[in-house]
Amino acid sequence: MTQIPIARAKRLRSTPYTSRIEKQGLTSYTIYNHMLLPAGFEGTLEETYNHLKKDVQVWDVAAERQVEISGEDSAELVQLMTCRDLSKSKDGICYYCPIIDDQAGLINDPIVLRINQNKWWLSIADSDVILFAKGLAIGKNYKVNIIEPNVDIMAVQGPKSFALMEKIFGKTITELKFFGFDYFDFKGTKHLIARSGWSKQGGYEIYVENTESGLELYDYLFDVGKEFNVKPGCPHLIERIESALLSYGNDFDLNDNPLECGFEKFVNLDSDVKFLGKEKLKEIRAIGVSKKLMGVKFNLDKISLAKAIDINVGSKRIGELRSAVYSPTFNQVIGIAMIDKPYFEIDTSVEIKIDNDTKTGTICSIPFI
Amino acid sequence: MTQIPIARAKRLRSTPYTSRIEKQGLTSYTIYNHMLLPAGFEGTLEETYNHLKKDVQVWDVAAERQVEISGEDSAELVQLMTCRDLSKSKDGICYYCPIIDDQAGLINDPIVLRINQNKWWLSIADSDVILFAKGLAIGKNYKVNIIEPNVDIMAVQGPKSFALMEKIFGKTITELKFFGFDYFDFKGTKHLIARSGWSKQGGYEIYVENTESGLELYDYLFDVGKEFNVKPGCPHLIERIESALLSYGNDFDLNDNPLECGFEKFVNLDSDVKFLGKEKLKEIRAIGVSKKLMGVKFNLDKISLAKAIDINVGSKRIGELRSAVYSPTFNQVIGIAMIDKPYFEIDTSVEIKIDNDTKTGTICSIPFI
């Protein structure tokens, strides 16, 4: 695929870290929530993958914007938007929450941070959740305040992230449980830090509200991190597909529902909380889904996917490949595909066409690892 | 500024025309409504500008997505979202409509096409208006259907667009009034065509619903257009700033209201239609705006703007430059800036810093031409 530069403008917002990462070997950008999100750094995809799995990386993921919902009706509004039961949620915990509309179509899949019962942050994937929340709040006359706060996340990811963060924040930060968050001091400034991140390699996300202190911390992470072989990085295509960290807009969107995407764990239809699309989801559960996200493997040594690729069985289109990459772990191409009923069974043999060549693959479960 | 490639993925949607424009000298992309929007073609910016002003260009502006709102409450919902009085609107006409929230913050500035009283298309700028409309509709229990239809606009822009389109669609298309639309036949397929487009050079937008026919038409425009020196193009930075065609996300956003952006003509506070933010706008009108979009001119022969640049008077920050370009017409840099009261007066002398150098400019009215 031809490499085409991105045209810069204010509308494609920079982050506080932009000027730094552009001096650190950045090789490509994507756009996420109207903001620059680094998509590659120097080295082959396999080299940066190996580094992420072995050492530690600092990521500019400011494009994971926050929607802050506060006020006396905030808990009711947040619950209305998600099929996950938040009635027993606790302060200081992150919750992965599919957000759906009244037809159960997926609008986003944020991490919801309950700061307190009357203040929530939705750490969003790539869609304007703030507009959905505003529309609902206005329509329902809720007493809430909805803003995009000035929060620019940097993530510290990889197995050595724990040692690096301990060196800066002390032992207590290693005691933070997975998806817990708390405030930690860096040279006199408190930062909200969660044990989370868009990789399965372990690590933290630092929700930087004080930009100046955040930039000092960014530089400090690279200084202190030398002994851990720290490098700049970004969400990694190989790692995220192997781990089946699904990507909104790539693997699923408004035309898909949570039961089709394997989110059953986060669909609480049998509690008495009130949320949009609940009746629709009950109907779907009763009759079963008509399509499902599955893994696919192909004996190929490369793939380049810029849009969905039709998946066929014989002459029949039975689904589409939505993300794919060559995996060094499996020594073949792996991908995430939406597959129609009844073809979404493991070991089904399927075909795709690449440059007019038919390639055969096999349906499998996800995650791959 | 370093040229950094865009990483391709399904999430940054291709258009039906993508494979064509990539063979036609495309030099850069932007992302708009989660979709690829061409941002430059071969030739200097001044060459493509001169071509647009003299001849005719075909633009892939599929990224101008449609939000279709239909059903018995559709007119009420569309009116609720915009401060423009649509009570006397007519079928077959396009209306430029600022969309605002209950605090009068700008959410988008679409062209609204009234297809009929119960079916509207909002041809949107870069934000997920569909989510705002869905939130409102759900919250208010409106009987509407809200979808993103399969519409991929191509624009034909420039003074020779009329002759080119007449050759394909016959004399009647030249009789279409500005911002009128109708259906026109191309080889047996009807296409909705509006006399509109994101330049002041005249032309049409073809709302392609039948992709196959649209692609045939795309190729045909280039065949037939040879005698008019047709070239591929895209919304043009110089042309749009000179004409002050404002760009959502660049020149204004949720933190600005329509009275600050010079949209008075489209703010109908004295009619009795019901829309969000009406009381807030009445308050603002009564006390006057605290900031305003203005033009600025600088005696510079180039500028590169990737984010807002502070505008100062002495040591005081009094606004920010949001878009800017070197204009061959004025032989200097011109830009669009949000300027605080009381500095938003014509001829006010202001300063910006570029690479630690202070440059002096002058506030002026917009449009420049």
XYZ file of C-alpha atoms in Angstrom:
738
model
C 0.000 0.000 0.000
C 1.298 3.445 -0.868
C 2.336 5.557 2.109
C 0.337 8.784 2.025
C 1.121 11.611 4.431
C -1.437 13.100 6.736
C -2.244 16.783 6.176
C -1.830 18.666 9.442
C -4.457 21.038 10.790
C -5.855 22.152 14.129
C -8.873 19.871 13.565
C -6.586 16.836 13.861
C -5.584 17.804 17.356
C -2.015 17.502 18.589
C -1.326 16.113 22.043
C 1.040 17.553 24.664
C 3.478 14.787 23.674
C 3.353 15.327 19.889
C 6.514 17.403 19.601
C 8.375 14.795 21.671
C 7.276 11.661 19.814
C 8.045 13.283 16.462
C 11.676 13.435 17.581
C 11.579 9.851 18.860
C 11.319 7.916 15.614
C 7.602 8.117 14.899
C 6.809 6.537 11.510
C 3.027 6.802 11.158
C -0.103 8.350 12.605
C -3.696 7.376 12.860
C -6.551 9.675 13.873
C -8.629 8.784 16.895
C -11.236 11.039 18.473
C -10.168 13.867 16.150
C -6.655 13.608 17.574
C -3.239 12.356 16.482
C -2.484 8.856 17.757
C 0.952 7.444 16.956
C 0.675 4.230 14.952
C 4.277 3.165 14.456
C 7.865 3.763 15.484
C 11.235 2.907 13.968
C 11.980 -0.788 13.621
C 9.979 -3.556 11.980
C 6.545 -4.408 13.338
C 8.050 -7.605 14.717
C 10.874 -5.772 16.476
C 8.535 -3.333 18.238
C 6.283 -6.281 19.124
C 9.153 -8.184 20.700
C 10.219 -5.092 22.579
C 6.721 -4.542 23.984
C 6.555 -8.165 25.149
C 9.985 -8.086 26.754
C 10.688 -4.586 28.049
C 8.646 -1.426 28.560
C 7.199 1.288 26.332
C 5.727 4.744 26.936
C 2.736 5.508 24.733
C 1.102 8.815 23.832
C -2.530 7.724 23.996
C -3.976 11.174 24.691
C -6.448 10.347 21.896
C -8.253 8.134 24.402
C -10.368 11.138 25.386
C -12.456 11.361 28.535
C -16.140 12.148 28.718
C -16.738 13.454 32.226
C -20.296 13.046 33.491
C -20.973 14.590 36.874
C -23.961 15.698 38.881
C -26.842 14.120 40.755
C -28.188 12.125 37.781
C -24.780 11.054 36.495
C -24.952 7.467 37.754
C -28.373 7.019 36.144
C -27.160 8.398 32.804
C -23.990 6.283 32.760
C -26.035 3.176 33.558
C -28.594 4.037 30.877
C -25.812 3.989 28.267
C -24.271 0.638 29.134
C -25.541 -2.953 29.253
C -23.122 -3.691 32.088
C -24.671 -3.607 35.555
C -22.914 -0.827 37.455
C -25.195 -0.917 40.501
C -22.493 -2.498 42.635
C -19.633 -0.459 41.159
C -17.068 1.050 43.486
C -15.013 4.237 43.545
C -11.477 3.793 42.272
C -12.279 0.963 39.867
C -12.258 0.844 36.040
C -15.100 -0.995 34.272
C -15.061 -2.079 30.636
C -18.529 -1.047 29.433
C -20.075 -1.534 26.001
C -22.230 1.516 25.219
C -25.241 0.765 23.066
C -28.255 2.548 21.618
C -31.915 1.534 21.913
C -31.448 -1.042 19.145
C -28.401 -2.501 20.939
C -26.051 -1.136 18.269
C -22.578 -0.488 19.678
C -21.669 3.160 20.067
C -18.366 2.725 21.880
C -16.600 0.476 24.380
C -14.983 2.753 26.949
C -13.301 2.022 30.216
C -15.564 3.696 32.757
C -13.789 5.119 35.791
C -15.997 5.654 38.787
C -14.303 8.587 40.483
C -17.244 8.792 42.834
C -20.991 8.157 42.673
C -21.497 11.618 41.150
C -18.457 11.830 38.899
C -17.545 9.401 36.128
C -14.990 9.382 33.343
C -15.649 7.406 30.193
C -12.259 6.744 28.616
C -13.476 6.310 25.075
C -12.693 4.552 21.823
C -13.078 6.418 18.525
C -16.572 7.989 18.453
C -18.120 11.160 19.881
C -19.733 9.628 22.971
C -20.027 13.145 24.419
C -22.690 13.928 21.803
C -24.707 10.804 22.643
C -24.499 11.592 26.363
C -25.496 15.215 25.764
C -28.443 14.207 23.567
C -29.715 11.741 26.165
C -29.201 14.149 29.063
C -31.044 16.967 27.282
C -33.839 14.664 26.118
C -34.305 13.161 29.583
C -33.813 16.429 31.440
C -31.084 14.943 33.592
C -29.224 17.086 36.087
C -25.718 16.423 34.844
C -22.701 18.278 33.586
C -20.984 16.712 30.573
C -17.570 17.897 29.423
C -14.380 16.693 27.806
C -11.866 17.447 30.550
C -8.270 18.340 29.829
C -6.873 14.822 30.299
C -4.070 13.435 28.139
C -3.233 9.839 28.904
C 0.207 8.364 28.617
C 0.481 4.627 28.989
C 3.413 2.661 30.354
C 3.134 -0.860 28.945
C 5.186 -4.039 28.995
C 6.476 -6.449 31.648
C 9.081 -3.998 32.939
C 6.471 -1.259 33.435
C 6.048 -2.380 37.046
C 9.722 -1.967 37.910
C 9.919 1.363 36.084
C 6.825 2.777 37.756
C 7.934 1.511 41.165
C 11.181 3.428 40.744
C 9.228 6.652 40.267
C 6.164 6.197 42.458
C 7.356 3.704 45.064
C 6.202 0.271 46.125
C 2.513 1.215 46.562
C 1.960 1.512 42.833
C 2.781 -2.168 42.348
C 0.042 -2.991 44.843
C -2.630 -1.440 42.618
C -4.908 -4.251 41.447
C -5.750 -4.783 37.755
C -8.287 -2.107 36.724
C -7.856 -0.275 40.018
C -6.871 3.386 40.026
C -5.628 5.878 42.575
C -3.756 9.160 42.846
C 0.036 9.098 42.986
C 2.475 11.905 43.606
C 5.138 13.003 41.142
C 7.258 15.867 42.463
C 4.349 17.453 44.256
C 1.646 16.864 41.641
C -1.008 14.178 42.031
C -1.754 12.062 38.965
C -4.611 9.618 38.549
C -2.994 6.326 37.563
C -4.825 3.142 36.616
C -3.408 -0.326 36.250
C -4.701 -0.776 32.734
C -3.767 -0.208 29.115
C -4.454 -1.399 25.630
C -2.065 -4.336 25.701
C -2.034 -7.627 27.547
C 1.587 -7.101 28.624
C 0.713 -5.328 31.856
C 1.150 -1.722 32.783
C -0.387 1.582 33.694
C -2.256 4.501 32.255
C -1.479 7.940 33.642
C -4.416 10.315 33.270
C -2.490 13.577 32.992
C -4.514 16.633 33.997
C -1.546 18.838 34.877
C 0.149 19.082 31.478
C 3.344 20.663 32.732
C 3.910 17.974 35.348
C 2.888 15.327 32.805
C 5.556 16.435 30.365
C 8.160 16.410 33.112
C 7.010 12.896 34.000
C 7.152 11.851 30.330
C 10.790 12.898 30.117
C 11.553 11.369 33.515
C 10.107 8.011 32.413
C 12.645 7.952 29.583
C 15.498 9.026 31.872
C 14.787 6.535 34.629
C 13.684 3.916 32.126
C 17.067 3.547 30.410
C 17.983 0.599 32.600
C 14.749 -1.124 31.546
C 15.371 -0.416 27.845
C 12.341 1.882 27.651
C 11.232 3.015 24.192
C 8.353 5.057 22.800
C 5.543 2.933 21.442
C 1.872 2.759 20.645
C -0.970 0.237 20.608
C 0.471 -2.644 18.614
C -1.351 -4.378 15.765
C 0.209 -7.815 16.294
C -0.105 -7.772 20.060
C -3.664 -6.488 20.097
C -4.920 -8.978 17.497
C -3.199 -11.937 19.180
C -4.814 -10.854 22.464
C -8.112 -9.994 20.718
C -8.234 -6.520 22.199
C -11.087 -5.455 19.957
C -10.980 -2.086 18.237
C -14.141 -0.004 17.771
C -14.528 0.975 14.117
C -12.271 -1.858 13.035
C -13.747 -4.989 14.556
C -17.225 -3.728 15.422
C -19.444 -0.676 15.108
C -23.020 0.626 15.285
C -24.209 -2.243 13.079
C -23.107 -4.873 15.596
C -24.453 -5.726 19.041
C -22.521 -6.827 22.149
C -23.676 -10.454 21.945
C -22.202 -10.710 18.457
C -18.881 -9.402 19.740
C -18.307 -11.813 22.604
C -19.151 -9.249 25.283
C -21.592 -11.591 27.120
C -19.675 -11.019 30.350
C -20.585 -7.336 30.174
C -24.241 -7.813 29.204
C -26.315 -8.053 32.374
C -29.847 -8.765 31.205
C -31.036 -10.466 34.360
C -30.430 -7.670 36.831
C -33.060 -4.971 37.251
C -30.916 -2.007 36.138
C -32.378 0.153 33.388
C -30.392 0.617 30.185
C -31.005 1.238 26.497
C -31.427 -1.769 24.240
C -32.183 -4.170 27.101
C -35.371 -5.570 25.571
C -33.715 -5.817 22.180
C -30.819 -7.773 23.700
C -33.233 -10.120 25.451
C -34.866 -10.832 22.090
C -31.489 -11.457 20.486
C -30.423 -13.734 23.333
C -33.664 -15.709 22.959
C -33.285 -16.356 19.227
C -29.477 -16.418 19.124
C -27.104 -14.154 17.205
C -27.080 -14.140 13.399
C -23.364 -13.299 13.170
C -20.375 -13.481 15.488
C -16.822 -12.173 15.838
C -14.342 -15.017 15.373
C -10.670 -15.518 14.723
C -9.349 -16.624 11.337
C -5.957 -18.010 10.404
C -4.424 -18.020 6.939
C -1.205 -19.632 5.760
C 0.177 -16.345 4.488
C 3.338 -14.494 5.417
C 1.853 -11.014 5.052
C -1.375 -9.081 4.647
C -2.288 -5.456 4.235
C -5.815 -4.553 5.220
C -7.198 -1.057 4.542
C -10.852 -2.082 4.507
C -12.943 -5.147 5.243
C -12.199 -8.135 3.016
C -15.079 -10.438 2.036
C -14.899 -13.957 3.428
C -16.473 -16.680 1.316
C -17.352 -20.341 1.469
C -17.394 -21.408 -2.138
C -19.259 -18.697 -4.020
C -21.172 -17.535 -0.940
C -20.129 -14.453 1.077
C -20.366 -15.520 4.716
C -18.623 -12.692 6.511
C -15.783 -10.209 6.436
C -12.242 -9.914 7.723
C -11.981 -6.681 9.708
C -8.450 -6.711 11.143
C -5.487 -8.877 10.194
C -1.745 -9.062 10.612
C 1.123 -11.494 10.211
C 1.775 -13.047 13.599
C 5.338 -14.154 14.358
C 3.965 -16.301 17.187
C 1.836 -18.404 14.846
C 4.021 -17.907 11.807
C 0.903 -17.115 9.763
C -1.665 -14.381 9.245
C -4.293 -14.056 11.947
C -7.351 -11.878 11.864
C -10.648 -10.897 13.425
C -13.742 -11.495 11.332
C -17.498 -11.095 11.599
C -18.930 -14.419 10.427
C -22.561 -15.194 9.577
C -24.535 -18.030 11.123
C -24.092 -21.007 10.725
C -20.511 -20.583 9.506
C -19.162 -19.171 12.788
C -17.999 -22.596 13.985
C -14.380 -23.401 14.817
C -12.490 -25.183 12.027
C -14.797 -23.976 9.257
C -12.721 -23.620 6.114
C -13.110 -20.211 4.428
C -11.611 -18.235 1.548
C -10.586 -14.665 0.844
C -9.390 -13.095 -2.377
C -6.161 -11.116 -2.377
C -4.995 -9.653 -5.680
C -7.378 -12.065 -7.419
C -5.752 -15.050 -5.715
C -7.941 -17.214 -3.504
C -6.431 -17.931 -0.075
C -7.821 -20.541 2.280
C -8.131 -20.049 6.013
C -9.707 -21.561 9.089
C -12.107 -20.118 11.626
C -10.907 -20.271 15.240
C -11.782 -18.828 18.626
C -10.380 -15.596 20.020
C -8.187 -14.555 21.751
C -5.438 -16.317 19.815
C -3.139 -16.249 22.840
C 6.649 20.133 9.292
C 7.659 16.503 8.818
C 5.446 14.508 6.492
C 4.152 11.518 8.421
C 2.193 8.761 6.696
C -1.235 7.720 7.772
C -1.567 4.117 8.958
C -4.354 2.405 7.041
C -7.099 0.405 8.719
C -10.772 -0.355 8.232
C -11.590 2.203 10.972
C -10.352 4.990 8.690
C -12.929 4.142 6.069
C -12.106 4.128 2.376
C -14.557 5.654 -0.088
C -15.733 4.120 -3.366
C -13.350 6.530 -5.118
C -10.241 5.783 -3.014
C -8.611 3.359 -5.434
C -9.126 5.867 -8.250
C -7.764 8.989 -6.533
C -4.700 7.089 -5.351
C -3.817 6.612 -9.025
C -4.563 10.260 -9.816
C -1.731 12.017 -8.037
C -3.031 12.165 -4.474
C -0.379 13.622 -2.138
C -2.053 13.740 1.282
C -5.055 12.640 3.296
C -7.004 14.010 6.156
C -9.571 12.110 8.214
C -13.113 13.407 8.364
C -16.033 11.552 9.907
C -13.810 8.477 10.374
C -13.200 8.442 6.615
C -10.380 9.250 4.208
C -10.704 12.709 2.683
C -8.111 13.683 0.072
C -6.205 16.788 1.166
C -3.825 17.423 -1.719
C -2.917 16.489 -5.265
C 0.186 16.896 -7.411
C 1.253 20.457 -8.076
C 1.944 23.315 -5.694
C -0.895 24.613 -3.535
C -0.944 27.720 -5.720
C -1.199 25.692 -8.933
C -4.154 23.633 -7.704
C -5.746 26.860 -6.429
C -5.428 28.536 -9.809
C -6.810 25.456 -11.500
C -9.851 25.379 -9.217
C -10.545 29.059 -9.902
C -10.169 28.720 -13.674
C -11.290 25.242 -14.715
C -13.100 22.359 -13.036
C -12.243 19.685 -10.478
C -13.876 16.465 -9.337
C -13.641 15.907 -5.587
C -14.048 12.738 -3.526
C -15.931 14.216 -0.584
C -17.636 11.001 0.499
C -16.425 11.919 4.001
C -19.245 14.469 4.113
C -21.495 11.783 5.563
C -25.276 11.972 5.732
C -27.397 11.593 8.821
C -30.829 10.576 7.585
C -33.690 11.447 9.930
C -37.088 10.190 8.841
C -40.456 9.527 10.421
C -43.332 11.516 11.809
C -41.277 13.467 14.374
C -38.324 14.085 12.069
C -39.096 17.754 11.351
C -39.425 18.457 15.075
C -36.116 16.755 15.855
C -34.226 18.519 13.055
C -35.619 21.865 14.200
C -34.730 21.111 17.823
C -31.099 20.698 16.794
C -30.669 23.933 14.833
C -31.043 27.625 15.646
C -32.148 28.276 12.073
C -35.904 28.568 11.597
C -36.913 25.728 9.269
C -40.668 26.248 9.640
C -40.946 27.636 6.121
C -38.434 25.234 4.588
C -39.275 23.589 1.261
C -38.609 20.226 -0.318
C -35.662 20.200 -2.688
C -33.710 22.953 -0.934
C -30.442 22.841 1.033
C -30.179 24.852 4.254
C -26.946 25.702 6.042
C -27.805 24.981 9.688
C -25.619 25.418 12.749
C -26.376 22.586 15.181
C -26.007 23.527 18.822
C -26.507 22.009 22.237
C -28.530 23.423 25.136
C -25.653 25.751 26.040
C -25.466 26.996 22.407
C -22.133 25.218 21.883
C -21.620 24.295 18.235
C -21.885 20.587 17.483
C -21.697 20.764 13.705
C -22.683 22.976 10.752
C -24.292 20.689 8.187
C -26.131 21.438 4.999
C -29.643 20.166 5.725
C -31.460 18.737 2.717
C -35.212 18.629 3.083
C -36.101 15.649 0.926
C -39.636 15.900 2.223
C -41.344 16.920 5.467
C -40.686 13.449 6.886
C -37.220 12.776 5.484
C -34.140 14.920 6.004
C -30.466 14.505 5.271
C -27.885 16.332 7.349
C -24.733 16.539 5.243
C -22.301 16.887 8.093
C -18.938 18.339 9.006
C -16.534 16.329 11.166
C -18.424 15.145 14.273
C -20.777 12.257 15.040
C -24.064 14.131 14.717
C -25.818 10.775 14.419
C -25.044 10.126 18.104
C -26.457 13.486 19.193
C -29.617 12.914 17.123
C -30.005 9.387 18.517
C -29.537 10.576 22.095
C -32.138 13.312 21.695
C -34.593 11.037 19.890
C -34.316 8.333 22.551
C -34.515 10.847 25.394
C -37.547 12.594 23.922
C -39.233 9.405 22.733
C -39.502 10.735 19.189
C -40.919 8.553 16.435
C -37.979 8.758 14.057
C -35.560 6.524 12.251
C -31.946 7.700 12.263
C -29.354 6.084 10.025
C -26.214 6.842 8.086
C -27.347 6.002 4.564
C -24.981 4.677 1.924
C -24.291 8.046 0.275
C -20.864 8.982 -1.082
C -20.694 12.519 -2.407
C -18.518 13.571 -5.281
C -18.313 17.276 -5.929
C -17.753 18.991 -9.267
C -16.320 22.428 -8.512
C -14.971 25.348 -10.484
C -16.310 27.774 -13.106
C -16.350 25.143 -15.849
C -18.398 22.750 -13.710
C -21.573 24.110 -15.288
C -20.472 23.349 -18.850
C -19.180 19.921 -17.860
C -22.339 18.942 -16.006
C -24.548 20.299 -18.805
C -22.751 18.027 -21.245
C -23.672 15.011 -19.118
C -27.059 15.919 -17.666
C -28.413 18.420 -20.204
C -29.533 22.025 -19.970
C -31.885 21.507 -17.001
C -29.012 21.052 -14.559
C -27.784 24.579 -15.244
C -31.222 25.852 -14.243
C -30.855 24.459 -10.729
C -30.715 27.431 -8.352
C -27.957 27.802 -5.750
C -28.674 25.377 -2.872
C -31.454 23.715 -4.844
C -31.353 19.960 -5.469
C -33.156 17.527 -7.700
C -32.775 14.082 -9.230
C -30.950 13.742 -12.540
C -30.551 10.728 -14.775
C -27.207 9.198 -15.698
C -27.548 6.214 -18.020
C -30.752 5.061 -16.387
C -29.824 5.774 -12.754
C -31.225 8.754 -10.843
C -28.764 10.744 -8.745
C -29.601 13.455 -6.244
C -27.571 16.487 -7.318
C -27.366 19.786 -5.454
C -25.946 23.066 -6.682
C -23.569 23.428 -3.783
C -20.072 22.527 -2.682
C -17.313 23.569 -0.363
C -15.824 26.249 -2.607
C -17.041 29.615 -3.805
C -16.166 28.762 -7.415
C -19.565 27.300 -8.227
C -20.512 23.714 -8.879
C -22.437 20.681 -7.824
C -22.487 17.890 -5.305
C -23.651 14.486 -6.481
C -25.082 12.425 -3.621
C -24.223 8.965 -4.925
C -26.452 6.212 -3.533
C -25.901 3.764 -6.379
C -22.180 3.130 -6.056
C -21.782 1.283 -9.344
C -23.419 4.045 -11.331
C -21.503 6.626 -9.307
C -18.169 5.083 -10.243
C -19.180 5.001 -13.897
C -20.138 8.667 -13.585
C -16.823 9.461 -11.866
C -14.900 8.006 -14.804
C -17.243 9.645 -17.291
C -16.675 13.079 -15.708
C -12.954 12.683 -16.396
C -13.569 11.455 -19.967
C -15.999 14.173 -20.934
C -14.150 16.742 -18.855
C -10.916 16.634 -20.864
C -11.998 19.592 -22.972
C -12.559 21.592 -19.776
C -9.174 20.614 -18.344
C -10.802 18.622 -15.524
C -8.544 17.404 -12.694
C -9.053 15.612 -9.417
C -9.106 17.951 -6.437
C -10.286 18.461 -2.897
C -11.435 21.272 -0.607
C -8.689 23.854 -0.994
C -7.007 25.595 1.940
C -6.286 28.863 0.125
C -9.669 29.085 -1.572
C -11.643 28.224 1.529
C -9.809 30.657 3.801
C -10.038 33.505 1.280
C -13.786 32.809 1.011
C -14.085 32.198 4.792
C -15.779 28.858 4.334
C -15.439 27.969 7.993
C -14.281 24.519 9.003
C -15.723 22.758 12.062
C -12.916 21.601 14.337
C -10.536 24.118 12.817
C -12.255 27.486 13.091
C -14.913 26.646 15.685
C -16.100 23.847 17.918
C -18.224 22.963 20.951
C -16.639 25.796 22.944
C -17.936 28.440 20.527
C -21.460 29.642 19.841
C -23.010 30.715 16.513
C -23.051 34.423 17.388
C -19.288 34.298 17.927
C -18.824 32.731 14.510
C -20.709 35.229 12.388
C -23.697 32.939 11.866
C -26.268 35.636 12.853
C -28.115 35.050 9.560
C -28.810 31.487 10.663
C -29.802 32.304 14.249
C -33.549 32.961 14.362
C -34.282 33.975 17.930
C -37.395 35.978 17.214
C -39.486 33.280 15.578
C -41.476 30.907 17.763
C -39.764 27.679 16.707
C -38.380 25.520 19.505
C -34.690 24.663 19.497
C -31.947 23.890 21.972
C -29.902 26.770 23.309
C -32.473 29.412 22.342
C -32.640 31.041 25.772
C -28.880 30.916 26.101
C -28.484 32.642 22.721
C -30.969 35.332 23.740
C -28.855 36.002 26.833
C -25.698 36.152 24.740
C -27.333 38.488 22.237
C -28.442 40.760 25.056
C -25.004 41.126 26.623
C -22.957 40.772 23.435
C -20.347 38.168 22.547
C -17.106 37.924 24.487
C -15.090 36.674 21.489
C -15.518 36.667 17.743
C -14.127 35.007 14.608
C -12.155 37.535 12.572
C -9.678 37.578 9.746
C -5.986 38.328 10.303
C -3.303 39.268 7.809
C 0.430 38.900 8.304
C 3.258 40.092 6.066
C 4.696 36.599 5.756
C 5.320 34.477 2.692
C 4.491 31.168 4.368
C 2.971 29.590 7.433
C 2.466 26.069 8.656
C -0.281 25.612 11.219
C -0.784 22.257 12.950
C -2.493 23.664 16.025
C -3.868 26.971 17.232
C -1.265 29.717 17.585
C -1.659 32.255 20.395
C -2.376 35.808 19.306
C -1.089 38.543 21.578
C -1.269 42.269 22.040
C 1.907 43.096 23.884
C 2.251 40.491 26.602
C -1.484 39.731 26.727
C -2.996 36.705 24.962
C -6.097 38.029 23.204
C -7.046 35.131 20.963
C -5.793 32.366 18.728
C -5.114 31.773 15.066
C -7.040 28.658 14.008
C -6.447 28.394 10.253
C -3.887 30.163 8.075
C -2.298 29.968 4.658
C -0.236 32.034 2.279
C -2.624 33.723 -0.143
C -1.323 34.475 -3.635
C -4.201 36.922 -4.058
C -3.060 39.093 -1.158
C 0.583 38.181 -1.409
C 0.643 37.594 2.361
C -0.519 35.134 4.987
C -4.211 35.276 5.838
C -5.937 33.433 8.634
C -9.063 32.923 10.678
C -8.786 33.715 14.372
C -10.989 33.744 17.455
C -10.357 37.127 19.079
C -11.400 38.232 22.568
C -13.410 41.347 23.286
C -12.529 44.231 22.929
C -9.721 43.349 20.512
C -11.970 41.998 17.748
C -12.010 45.335 15.930
C -10.782 45.811 12.371
C -7.232 47.209 12.090
C -6.196 46.099 15.576
C -2.500 45.315 15.472
C -1.624 41.872 16.884
C 1.368 39.570 17.232
C 2.111 35.877 16.929
C 5.294 33.985 17.691
C 6.731 31.673 15.047
C 9.981 29.884 15.867
C 10.528 32.442 18.657
C 10.209 35.317 16.193
C 7.442 37.851 16.772
C 5.381 38.611 13.667
C 2.946 41.493 13.477
C -0.442 41.268 11.808
C -3.701 43.141 11.469
C -7.262 42.100 12.282
C -9.704 42.350 9.386
C -13.212 41.250 8.464
C -14.023 37.960 6.737
C -14.477 36.796 4.036
C -11.253 38.121 2.576
C -12.653 37.994 -0.948
